[in-house]
Amino acid sequence: MSLDGSYPKVSVIVVNYKSYDLLRECLRSLLESDYPSFEVIVVDSLTPHIRENIEKDFKDNRIKVIHFDSNIGAAASHNIGAIASDPSSKYLVFMDNDVLVTKDSLRALVDSMERDPQMGVIQAKVVSLSNKGRMDHMGLGLDLAGTWLTTYGQRAEILNTSMEIFAASSSMMITRRDLYFEALGFDDTYFIYDDDTDYSWRVRLLGYSIGFEPRAVVYHGDKFSVRLRHDKLYFGFRNRLLNIFKNMEAENMALSMIITLYLGYLNVVLLALAFKGREVLAYAKASINVVKTLPLRSIHRKIIQRRRKVKDSFFYRRGFLRRDLLGTIVMMRELLIRYYHSLREK
């Protein structure tokens, strides 16, 4: 609620791909929200009869559906939803179709934004459905190889205090609509994965903060198997390189790129020894794509660097950027633990 007692309009943008069962449950939870002023924009790729199904199941004029007969990717879906949102909306909420929101989560996100005009993005408390009682991803910071220091796998009950983080996950996050356009939206060339990191990073370079709101509890259908999939490895590695190249100052960018590429190729060797041919190809294709698109990426970098108001040194002082490999070590440990448990469950 704003200071004058009114409720700012919120446009909730749900990205959907080739699925209706998950989306139906997501929309049901959203429509049970106790926040009184919001619309829902479903941006869908490749789901048959989605408009007819939503009209039949919900009969709610707050829901708008934008459907595509091809897969346009999450990043473009975010942008299309934002452009289609009500111009009177003060806030945009981006979320995945496999997220279930609690009744007061929207209210908590808006309340937190209203309290601090310098807050550009706030992430909800995203709890994993597949790893019960544990947190899903939240971007605390990035190490030298561009790997997240993340809450992934941590006990959910210990994270009950609002705090500043480096970047938010679009599994469920809120941002100011006017800031979204000022920051030039999401980079739709990312297609999927880490487009939210890039958006958050550029918001930070404009001088805004990123926060975490533990009162806004949502549940995400995180799937461990996706983390080792061919396309996840391709887009994950490629987009991590792009984030570093576009958003860091030159000296820091050069060192981080070298370390990230070195560790990426070390992964290639290990995957090759394990006879994981498609995974090896994913890393190779990602590197080639970055090189081939370097002229375009250089233009993106120039625009971002000219508009930046915050130096990298600020992020290093706050611990949001690190000069070590802590995130890489912790993430590898967590993946090995989850991989071991997944094998035991088979």
PDB file of C-alpha atoms in Angstrom, residues 53-278:
ATOM      1  CA  ASN A  53      -8.505 -23.473 -21.548  1.00  0.00           C
ATOM      2  CA  ILE A  54      -7.865 -20.355 -19.493  1.00  0.00           C
ATOM      3  CA  GLU A  55     -11.257 -18.863 -20.379  1.00  0.00           C
ATOM      4  CA  LYS A  56     -12.970 -22.135 -19.450  1.00  0.00           C
ATOM      5  CA  ASP A  57     -11.116 -22.633 -16.153  1.00  0.00           C
ATOM      6  CA  PHE A  58     -10.976 -19.070 -14.813  1.00  0.00           C
ATOM      7  CA  LYS A  59     -13.434 -16.661 -16.454  1.00  0.00           C
ATOM      8  CA  ASP A  60     -11.417 -13.793 -14.980  1.00  0.00           C
ATOM      9  CA  ASN A  61     -10.910 -10.586 -16.959  1.00  0.00           C
ATOM     10  CA  ARG A  62      -7.675  -9.853 -15.108  1.00  0.00           C
ATOM     11  CA  ILE A  63      -5.909 -12.498 -17.234  1.00  0.00           C
ATOM     12  CA  LYS A  64      -4.514 -11.590 -20.663  1.00  0.00           C
ATOM     13  CA  VAL A  65      -2.931 -14.238 -22.920  1.00  0.00           C
ATOM     14  CA  ILE A  66      -0.295 -13.626 -25.595  1.00  0.00           C
ATOM     15  CA  HIS A  67       0.415 -16.805 -27.554  1.00  0.00           C
ATOM     16  CA  PHE A  68       3.178 -17.696 -30.005  1.00  0.00           C
ATOM     17  CA  ASP A  69       3.373 -20.708 -32.314  1.00  0.00           C
ATOM     18  CA  SER A  70       7.152 -20.874 -31.849  1.00  0.00           C
ATOM     19  CA  ASN A  71       9.443 -20.832 -28.837  1.00  0.00           C
ATOM     20  CA  ILE A  72      10.480 -17.196 -28.382  1.00  0.00           C
ATOM     21  CA  GLY A  73      12.413 -17.821 -25.153  1.00  0.00           C
ATOM     22  CA  ALA A  74      12.031 -16.489 -21.620  1.00  0.00           C
ATOM     23  CA  ALA A  75      13.902 -13.211 -22.161  1.00  0.00           C
ATOM     24  CA  ALA A  76      11.722 -12.116 -25.097  1.00  0.00           C
ATOM     25  CA  SER A  77       8.626 -13.270 -23.192  1.00  0.00           C
ATOM     26  CA  HIS A  78       9.559 -10.965 -20.320  1.00  0.00           C
ATOM     27  CA  ASN A  79       9.875  -8.041 -22.710  1.00  0.00           C
ATOM     28  CA  ILE A  80       6.644  -8.737 -24.561  1.00  0.00           C
ATOM     29  CA  GLY A  81       4.765  -9.022 -21.281  1.00  0.00           C
ATOM     30  CA  ALA A  82       6.208  -5.716 -20.074  1.00  0.00           C
ATOM     31  CA  ILE A  83       5.305  -3.910 -23.301  1.00  0.00           C
ATOM     32  CA  ALA A  84       1.760  -5.342 -23.150  1.00  0.00           C
ATOM     33  CA  SER A  85       1.304  -4.352 -19.509  1.00  0.00           C
ATOM     34  CA  ASP A  86      -1.117  -1.645 -18.413  1.00  0.00           C
ATOM     35  CA  PRO A  87       0.690   1.746 -18.679  1.00  0.00           C
ATOM     36  CA  SER A  88      -0.901   2.717 -15.365  1.00  0.00           C
ATOM     37  CA  SER A  89       0.921  -0.128 -13.576  1.00  0.00           C
ATOM     38  CA  LYS A  90       3.625   1.049 -11.219  1.00  0.00           C
ATOM     39  CA  TYR A  91       5.260  -2.359 -10.879  1.00  0.00           C
ATOM     40  CA  LEU A  92       6.031  -5.408 -13.000  1.00  0.00           C
ATOM     41  CA  VAL A  93       6.284  -8.862 -11.474  1.00  0.00           C
ATOM     42  CA  PHE A  94       8.066 -11.552 -13.505  1.00  0.00           C
ATOM     43  CA  MET A  95       7.506 -15.196 -12.625  1.00  0.00           C
ATOM     44  CA  ASP A  96       7.785 -18.734 -13.992  1.00  0.00           C
ATOM     45  CA  ASN A  97       4.785 -20.933 -14.715  1.00  0.00           C
ATOM     46  CA  ASP A  98       5.873 -23.553 -12.143  1.00  0.00           C
ATOM     47  CA  VAL A  99       5.695 -21.139  -9.208  1.00  0.00           C
ATOM     48  CA  LEU A 100       2.958 -21.239  -6.569  1.00  0.00           C
ATOM     49  CA  VAL A 101       2.518 -17.988  -4.656  1.00  0.00           C
ATOM     50  CA  THR A 102       1.233 -17.596  -1.124  1.00  0.00           C
ATOM     51  CA  LYS A 103      -1.763 -15.369  -0.489  1.00  0.00           C
ATOM     52  CA  ASP A 104       0.155 -12.323   0.774  1.00  0.00           C
ATOM     53  CA  SER A 105       3.325 -12.566  -1.341  1.00  0.00           C
ATOM     54  CA  LEU A 106       2.321  -9.842  -3.849  1.00  0.00           C
ATOM     55  CA  ARG A 107       1.342  -7.514  -1.036  1.00  0.00           C
ATOM     56  CA  ALA A 108       4.701  -8.073   0.696  1.00  0.00           C
ATOM     57  CA  LEU A 109       6.672  -7.348  -2.489  1.00  0.00           C
ATOM     58  CA  VAL A 110       4.780  -4.112  -3.200  1.00  0.00           C
ATOM     59  CA  ASP A 111       5.039  -2.993   0.416  1.00  0.00           C
ATOM     60  CA  SER A 112       8.804  -3.507   0.381  1.00  0.00           C
ATOM     61  CA  MET A 113       9.179  -1.537  -2.875  1.00  0.00           C
ATOM     62  CA  GLU A 114       7.025   1.318  -1.575  1.00  0.00           C
ATOM     63  CA  ARG A 115       9.240   1.704   1.494  1.00  0.00           C
ATOM     64  CA  ASP A 116      12.454   2.385  -0.456  1.00  0.00           C
ATOM     65  CA  PRO A 117      12.493   4.500  -3.670  1.00  0.00           C
ATOM     66  CA  GLN A 118      16.082   3.381  -4.396  1.00  0.00           C
ATOM     67  CA  MET A 119      15.081  -0.273  -4.520  1.00  0.00           C
ATOM     68  CA  GLY A 120      14.979  -1.275  -8.188  1.00  0.00           C
ATOM     69  CA  VAL A 121      14.232  -5.003  -7.952  1.00  0.00           C
ATOM     70  CA  ILE A 122      13.135  -7.297  -5.127  1.00  0.00           C
ATOM     71  CA  GLN A 123      13.132 -11.084  -5.169  1.00  0.00           C
ATOM     72  CA  ALA A 124      10.575 -13.177  -3.322  1.00  0.00           C
ATOM     73  CA  LYS A 125      11.626 -15.962  -0.972  1.00  0.00           C
ATOM     74  CA  VAL A 126      11.688 -18.798  -3.513  1.00  0.00           C
ATOM     75  CA  VAL A 127      11.508 -22.210  -1.834  1.00  0.00           C
ATOM     76  CA  SER A 128      12.170 -25.378  -3.855  1.00  0.00           C
ATOM     77  CA  LEU A 129       9.358 -27.879  -4.312  1.00  0.00           C
ATOM     78  CA  SER A 130      11.688 -30.716  -5.338  1.00  0.00           C
ATOM     79  CA  ASN A 131      14.211 -30.124  -2.525  1.00  0.00           C
ATOM     80  CA  LYS A 132      11.706 -29.693   0.299  1.00  0.00           C
ATOM     81  CA  GLY A 133      12.458 -27.154   2.996  1.00  0.00           C
ATOM     82  CA  ARG A 134      15.383 -25.793   0.994  1.00  0.00           C
ATOM     83  CA  MET A 135      15.894 -22.549  -0.843  1.00  0.00           C
ATOM     84  CA  ASP A 136      15.973 -22.176  -4.582  1.00  0.00           C
ATOM     85  CA  HIS A 137      18.379 -19.724  -6.208  1.00  0.00           C
ATOM     86  CA  MET A 138      18.981 -16.177  -4.964  1.00  0.00           C
ATOM     87  CA  GLY A 139      21.963 -14.198  -6.261  1.00  0.00           C
ATOM     88  CA  LEU A 140      24.098 -13.105  -3.308  1.00  0.00           C
ATOM     89  CA  GLY A 141      27.139 -12.358  -5.458  1.00  0.00           C
ATOM     90  CA  LEU A 142      29.426 -13.528  -8.261  1.00  0.00           C
ATOM     91  CA  ASP A 143      32.904 -15.008  -7.952  1.00  0.00           C
ATOM     92  CA  LEU A 144      35.837 -14.566 -10.317  1.00  0.00           C
ATOM     93  CA  ALA A 145      34.437 -17.142 -12.773  1.00  0.00           C
ATOM     94  CA  GLY A 146      31.005 -15.531 -12.839  1.00  0.00           C
ATOM     95  CA  THR A 147      29.543 -18.337 -10.691  1.00  0.00           C
ATOM     96  CA  TRP A 148      26.838 -17.471  -8.217  1.00  0.00           C
ATOM     97  CA  LEU A 149      27.183 -17.372  -4.488  1.00  0.00           C
ATOM     98  CA  THR A 150      23.630 -18.538  -4.031  1.00  0.00           C
ATOM     99  CA  THR A 151      21.132 -19.640  -1.407  1.00  0.00           C
ATOM    100  CA  TYR A 152      20.405 -22.761  -3.466  1.00  0.00           C
ATOM    101  CA  GLY A 153      20.059 -25.780  -1.146  1.00  0.00           C
ATOM    102  CA  GLN A 154      20.153 -23.761   2.098  1.00  0.00           C
ATOM    103  CA  ARG A 155      17.525 -24.352   4.783  1.00  0.00           C
ATOM    104  CA  ALA A 156      14.620 -22.014   4.060  1.00  0.00           C
ATOM    105  CA  GLU A 157      13.818 -21.252   7.707  1.00  0.00           C
ATOM    106  CA  ILE A 158      17.146 -19.505   8.325  1.00  0.00           C
ATOM    107  CA  LEU A 159      16.495 -16.826   5.679  1.00  0.00           C
ATOM    108  CA  ASN A 160      13.885 -14.677   7.372  1.00  0.00           C
ATOM    109  CA  THR A 161      15.487 -11.220   7.257  1.00  0.00           C
ATOM    110  CA  SER A 162      15.212  -8.656   4.465  1.00  0.00           C
ATOM    111  CA  MET A 163      18.591  -7.951   2.918  1.00  0.00           C
ATOM    112  CA  GLU A 164      20.341  -6.521  -0.104  1.00  0.00           C
ATOM    113  CA  ILE A 165      21.506  -9.017  -2.729  1.00  0.00           C
ATOM    114  CA  PHE A 166      23.404  -8.628  -5.984  1.00  0.00           C
ATOM    115  CA  ALA A 167      20.802  -9.853  -8.462  1.00  0.00           C
ATOM    116  CA  ALA A 168      17.292 -11.312  -8.409  1.00  0.00           C
ATOM    117  CA  SER A 169      15.855 -14.443  -9.994  1.00  0.00           C
ATOM    118  CA  SER A 170      12.925 -14.011 -12.389  1.00  0.00           C
ATOM    119  CA  SER A 171      11.344 -17.154 -10.961  1.00  0.00           C
ATOM    120  CA  MET A 172       9.570 -14.443  -8.893  1.00  0.00           C
ATOM    121  CA  MET A 173      10.708 -10.831  -8.732  1.00  0.00           C
ATOM    122  CA  ILE A 174       9.232  -7.331  -8.813  1.00  0.00           C
ATOM    123  CA  THR A 175      10.649  -4.234 -10.507  1.00  0.00           C
ATOM    124  CA  ARG A 176       9.500  -0.683 -11.175  1.00  0.00           C
ATOM    125  CA  ARG A 177       7.846  -0.379 -14.582  1.00  0.00           C
ATOM    126  CA  ASP A 178       9.502   2.959 -15.405  1.00  0.00           C
ATOM    127  CA  LEU A 179      12.894   1.586 -14.355  1.00  0.00           C
ATOM    128  CA  TYR A 180      12.384  -1.469 -16.562  1.00  0.00           C
ATOM    129  CA  PHE A 181      12.245   0.828 -19.618  1.00  0.00           C
ATOM    130  CA  GLU A 182      15.066   3.053 -18.331  1.00  0.00           C
ATOM    131  CA  ALA A 183      17.277  -0.045 -18.000  1.00  0.00           C
ATOM    132  CA  LEU A 184      16.277  -1.126 -21.552  1.00  0.00           C
ATOM    133  CA  GLY A 185      14.484  -4.258 -20.374  1.00  0.00           C
ATOM    134  CA  PHE A 186      15.803  -7.789 -20.741  1.00  0.00           C
ATOM    135  CA  ASP A 187      18.343  -8.735 -23.412  1.00  0.00           C
ATOM    136  CA  ASP A 188      16.262 -11.070 -25.580  1.00  0.00           C
ATOM    137  CA  THR A 189      19.372 -12.413 -27.352  1.00  0.00           C
ATOM    138  CA  TYR A 190      19.992 -14.427 -24.158  1.00  0.00           C
ATOM    139  CA  PHE A 191      16.892 -16.510 -25.020  1.00  0.00           C
ATOM    140  CA  ILE A 192      16.837 -18.236 -21.610  1.00  0.00           C
ATOM    141  CA  TYR A 193      18.887 -18.357 -18.380  1.00  0.00           C
ATOM    142  CA  ASP A 194      20.788 -15.480 -16.762  1.00  0.00           C
ATOM    143  CA  ASP A 195      18.742 -12.804 -18.530  1.00  0.00           C
ATOM    144  CA  ASP A 196      17.514 -11.879 -15.047  1.00  0.00           C
ATOM    145  CA  THR A 197      21.114 -11.601 -13.828  1.00  0.00           C
ATOM    146  CA  ASP A 198      21.940  -9.283 -16.707  1.00  0.00           C
ATOM    147  CA  TYR A 199      18.847  -7.136 -16.065  1.00  0.00           C
ATOM    148  CA  SER A 200      19.599  -6.897 -12.330  1.00  0.00           C
ATOM    149  CA  TRP A 201      23.242  -6.032 -13.002  1.00  0.00           C
ATOM    150  CA  ARG A 202      22.282  -3.195 -15.359  1.00  0.00           C
ATOM    151  CA  VAL A 203      19.752  -1.886 -12.814  1.00  0.00           C
ATOM    152  CA  ARG A 204      22.561  -1.826 -10.262  1.00  0.00           C
ATOM    153  CA  LEU A 205      24.861   0.030 -12.667  1.00  0.00           C
ATOM    154  CA  LEU A 206      22.194   2.755 -12.818  1.00  0.00           C
ATOM    155  CA  GLY A 207      22.512   3.212  -9.058  1.00  0.00           C
ATOM    156  CA  TYR A 208      19.545   1.200  -7.764  1.00  0.00           C
ATOM    157  CA  SER A 209      19.577  -1.547  -5.138  1.00  0.00           C
ATOM    158  CA  ILE A 210      18.356  -5.149  -5.346  1.00  0.00           C
ATOM    159  CA  GLY A 211      16.611  -6.701  -2.351  1.00  0.00           C
ATOM    160  CA  PHE A 212      15.226  -9.914  -0.859  1.00  0.00           C
ATOM    161  CA  GLU A 213      11.808  -9.986   0.825  1.00  0.00           C
ATOM    162  CA  PRO A 214      11.352 -13.062   3.064  1.00  0.00           C
ATOM    163  CA  ARG A 215       7.666 -12.288   3.736  1.00  0.00           C
ATOM    164  CA  ALA A 216       6.890 -12.987   0.065  1.00  0.00           C
ATOM    165  CA  VAL A 217       7.078 -16.790   0.162  1.00  0.00           C
ATOM    166  CA  VAL A 218       6.596 -18.704  -3.099  1.00  0.00           C
ATOM    167  CA  TYR A 219       7.300 -22.302  -4.118  1.00  0.00           C
ATOM    168  CA  HIS A 220       9.193 -23.209  -7.280  1.00  0.00           C
ATOM    169  CA  GLY A 221       9.244 -26.536  -9.095  1.00  0.00           C
ATOM    170  CA  ASP A 222      13.046 -26.609  -9.382  1.00  0.00           C
ATOM    171  CA  LYS A 223      14.227 -29.692 -11.299  1.00  0.00           C
ATOM    172  CA  PHE A 224      17.774 -30.928 -10.672  1.00  0.00           C
ATOM    173  CA  SER A 225      17.956 -32.832 -13.979  1.00  0.00           C
ATOM    174  CA  VAL A 226      17.663 -29.575 -15.951  1.00  0.00           C
ATOM    175  CA  ARG A 227      20.962 -28.326 -14.518  1.00  0.00           C
ATOM    176  CA  LEU A 228      22.944 -30.952 -16.441  1.00  0.00           C
ATOM    177  CA  ARG A 229      20.972 -30.747 -19.673  1.00  0.00           C
ATOM    178  CA  HIS A 230      22.652 -29.851 -22.969  1.00  0.00           C
ATOM    179  CA  ASP A 231      20.749 -26.602 -23.568  1.00  0.00           C
ATOM    180  CA  LYS A 232      21.177 -25.512 -19.930  1.00  0.00           C
ATOM    181  CA  LEU A 233      24.936 -25.935 -20.219  1.00  0.00           C
ATOM    182  CA  TYR A 234      25.012 -24.060 -23.542  1.00  0.00           C
ATOM    183  CA  PHE A 235      22.937 -21.046 -22.519  1.00  0.00           C
ATOM    184  CA  GLY A 236      24.321 -21.060 -18.976  1.00  0.00           C
ATOM    185  CA  PHE A 237      27.961 -20.876 -20.090  1.00  0.00           C
ATOM    186  CA  ARG A 238      27.335 -18.522 -23.026  1.00  0.00           C
ATOM    187  CA  ASN A 239      25.225 -16.082 -21.016  1.00  0.00           C
ATOM    188  CA  ARG A 240      27.653 -16.101 -18.105  1.00  0.00           C
ATOM    189  CA  LEU A 241      30.370 -14.989 -20.535  1.00  0.00           C
ATOM    190  CA  LEU A 242      28.051 -12.310 -21.932  1.00  0.00           C
ATOM    191  CA  ASN A 243      27.236 -10.967 -18.462  1.00  0.00           C
ATOM    192  CA  ILE A 244      30.930 -10.558 -17.690  1.00  0.00           C
ATOM    193  CA  PHE A 245      31.767  -9.060 -21.083  1.00  0.00           C
ATOM    194  CA  LYS A 246      28.921  -6.529 -21.109  1.00  0.00           C
ATOM    195  CA  ASN A 247      28.732  -5.372 -17.526  1.00  0.00           C
ATOM    196  CA  MET A 248      32.239  -5.286 -16.027  1.00  0.00           C
ATOM    197  CA  GLU A 249      34.856  -2.575 -16.371  1.00  0.00           C
ATOM    198  CA  ALA A 250      37.610  -3.508 -18.833  1.00  0.00           C
ATOM    199  CA  GLU A 251      40.369  -4.690 -16.475  1.00  0.00           C
ATOM    200  CA  ASN A 252      38.064  -6.791 -14.297  1.00  0.00           C
ATOM    201  CA  MET A 253      36.253  -8.118 -17.360  1.00  0.00           C
ATOM    202  CA  ALA A 254      39.464  -9.363 -19.014  1.00  0.00           C
ATOM    203  CA  LEU A 255      40.621 -11.311 -15.938  1.00  0.00           C
ATOM    204  CA  SER A 256      37.176 -12.780 -15.258  1.00  0.00           C
ATOM    205  CA  MET A 257      36.750 -13.850 -18.897  1.00  0.00           C
ATOM    206  CA  ILE A 258      40.114 -15.639 -18.873  1.00  0.00           C
ATOM    207  CA  ILE A 259      39.315 -17.534 -15.658  1.00  0.00           C
ATOM    208  CA  THR A 260      35.779 -18.403 -16.792  1.00  0.00           C
ATOM    209  CA  LEU A 261      37.001 -19.723 -20.150  1.00  0.00           C
ATOM    210  CA  TYR A 262      39.785 -21.704 -18.488  1.00  0.00           C
ATOM    211  CA  LEU A 263      37.375 -23.407 -16.064  1.00  0.00           C
ATOM    212  CA  GLY A 264      34.892 -23.958 -18.874  1.00  0.00           C
ATOM    213  CA  TYR A 265      37.479 -25.819 -20.914  1.00  0.00           C
ATOM    214  CA  LEU A 266      38.504 -27.787 -17.834  1.00  0.00           C
ATOM    215  CA  ASN A 267      34.865 -28.914 -17.667  1.00  0.00           C
ATOM    216  CA  VAL A 268      35.111 -29.869 -21.335  1.00  0.00           C
ATOM    217  CA  VAL A 269      38.063 -32.164 -20.584  1.00  0.00           C
ATOM    218  CA  LEU A 270      36.245 -33.816 -17.671  1.00  0.00           C
ATOM    219  CA  LEU A 271      33.069 -34.273 -19.717  1.00  0.00           C
ATOM    220  CA  ALA A 272      35.065 -35.725 -22.618  1.00  0.00           C
ATOM    221  CA  LEU A 273      36.704 -38.239 -20.276  1.00  0.00           C
ATOM    222  CA  ALA A 274      33.205 -39.211 -19.134  1.00  0.00           C
ATOM    223  CA  PHE A 275      32.128 -39.632 -22.803  1.00  0.00           C
ATOM    224  CA  LYS A 276      29.557 -36.798 -22.547  1.00  0.00           C
ATOM    225  CA  GLY A 277      29.758 -35.706 -26.180  1.00  0.00           C
ATOM    226  CA  ARG A 278      26.657 -33.481 -26.299  1.00  0.00           C
TER     227      ARG A 278
END
